[in-house]
Amino acid sequence: MADTPPQGGGPTGGDAIRTFPFPVELAVGGVGMQVGPMGDDHTWHADAPLHRVHRIDFHVVMLFTDGPVRHMIDFAEYEATAGDLLWIRPGQVHRFSRTSEYRGTVLTMQPGFLPRSTVEATGLYRYDQPPLLRPRPEQLAALRAALDQLRREYEDTATLPATLHTAVLRHTLTAFLLRLAHLAASSAQASRQQADTTFTLFRDAVEQDFATNHSVSAYADALGYSRRTLVRAVRAATGETPKGFIDKRVILEAKRLLAHTDLPIGRVGAAVGFPDAANFSKFFHLHTGVNPVTFRAELR
């Protein structure tokens, strides 16, 4: 799949998912980075087919010129198309798709190739940021130009001594990464804002309809989101699932009715969406550890 690096290096680590190191011996001039075209006929290592789940101990940035391409990173599936980038960081579990054709440019870099100040400025280890990046046209043009310049410098080993060649590569790589880091930070902020908006709409819908609607899919459909988008937004905002959020609101209302009214248990259940009193009692016990009758008695 990725033309750089081709076969080389050995696996490290003893866990079931193997970790493969950066094959520095295959880099031009032995430097800690590689950049070149993506293809179908290479792998990180002879024993690591790309369609198997594995880890690498270096950074990979793929800029696609075709698509769609499906790629698994940390057990989440991402779909990239022309103009998108995937940024895989050291230690992340990933897997290439058997059915996708990877076309574009791939950059790989060893963690220690850049100085600490650059690592911090570019957020190389911001695992909280999204791996799939979709730049705007002007951002994409700038990233492509920076990556093309980096590739030219990488391949030019004739016009500078080795030490200067490495220094120029570090500076050129830093320029590209600063642009990439800005894009990643902007994408993360936009995702958080989207998640905030999605959660707010979901929260308001639950507040209005929890007594009659306990279905996550129904809320997603009504709000115009996919179930997956809703799950991500609610988890980001609350740390729990949409179903957990709904159930918590139902339990809160049931407790209020049990504590502050004399409604029969069946009527309380019906008021929060459980026409069958037995089902309500099971639901209440599951979430509180006591049945509704006991809960009411303990308050009085």
Steps between C-alpha positions, in 0.01 A plus 500: 500500500746767616799539275707641783626328699519167314611182666740533787533523874387242751203474730530617860285435803354172620126566486261339256494811283853538367686830494734578212781756518600765252740337245761775507737293288262543206478879521700705252823587676387314811300796629200458731232565241375385162262653250379360170206362302257247642466170318364146530810285521675579827467452873676621814654157541490163326310350793246783527239493224335839506148357517579351842460706816838631615679791664791711380734706716518794258272763349320444169327776303316401183374762255256340257455583133226240451234321697299402681742314728389325818759477777471376859675702774462405867205277404303782336439495124583814303415568136734737315471630148703722266637801689466341845785413735541224758745560785592184693712554811750261666336217689159530339347175381409508134426290195497565126196398298526200269257655254616864485764634262737737679610780268683816597806589708606342829732659755653295780721638776685365797396657832855613582570665165370840609612708803277520808398859430364398160325196645320723751418774247351254254310286751648177370355306793155655519312171495180687579495653153324330208712287264283584196553855376304673224673827403327780315626557142745775598631293793539197274694700242741624767545152648565349158757767419677446834496122456630525143784722619580254776510215249736694273733572790483138614597367158776759442811350655747656253495875562572512874728319745322235706477711818352798315266272307364364829465850645308621194274195522422575865410861422291408196325222692428743783336744258272226368415373849413846627241529225376149571480565876298816441258303284474224763435749782237682292331171411494393865343831604239473225422145610455613860271782391297259288484256790387778734224604259391142442490423871307818580233412246486142630479614862213735420317230304536252786373757748190545288430139405661266757160403640395349167823436307785285628644412157845629404431433132175694516679804647775473239247484217300792637814715531638399161816333632635151457494285812882494496520881492259523792697245702826692443343834596334376817808308610719806442267721704406264782724193488198274459288356220178659372306206649666556836413870483135425419473237773650737756240766416217246524624380839527857628139572407382172650678581826339844506154353451556230760629751753263788450170342394271224620448357151478120493813327373329408175403863438857613567627243251249611237601864554859419399422273208437158655134394456581168668566541874713186517732626226530833676592330828768292327641810327501700824666219697764453229605864524461564873542167672157524669143465381268803481302402809816473712636827363180685594482338845859598581416866438199502730 
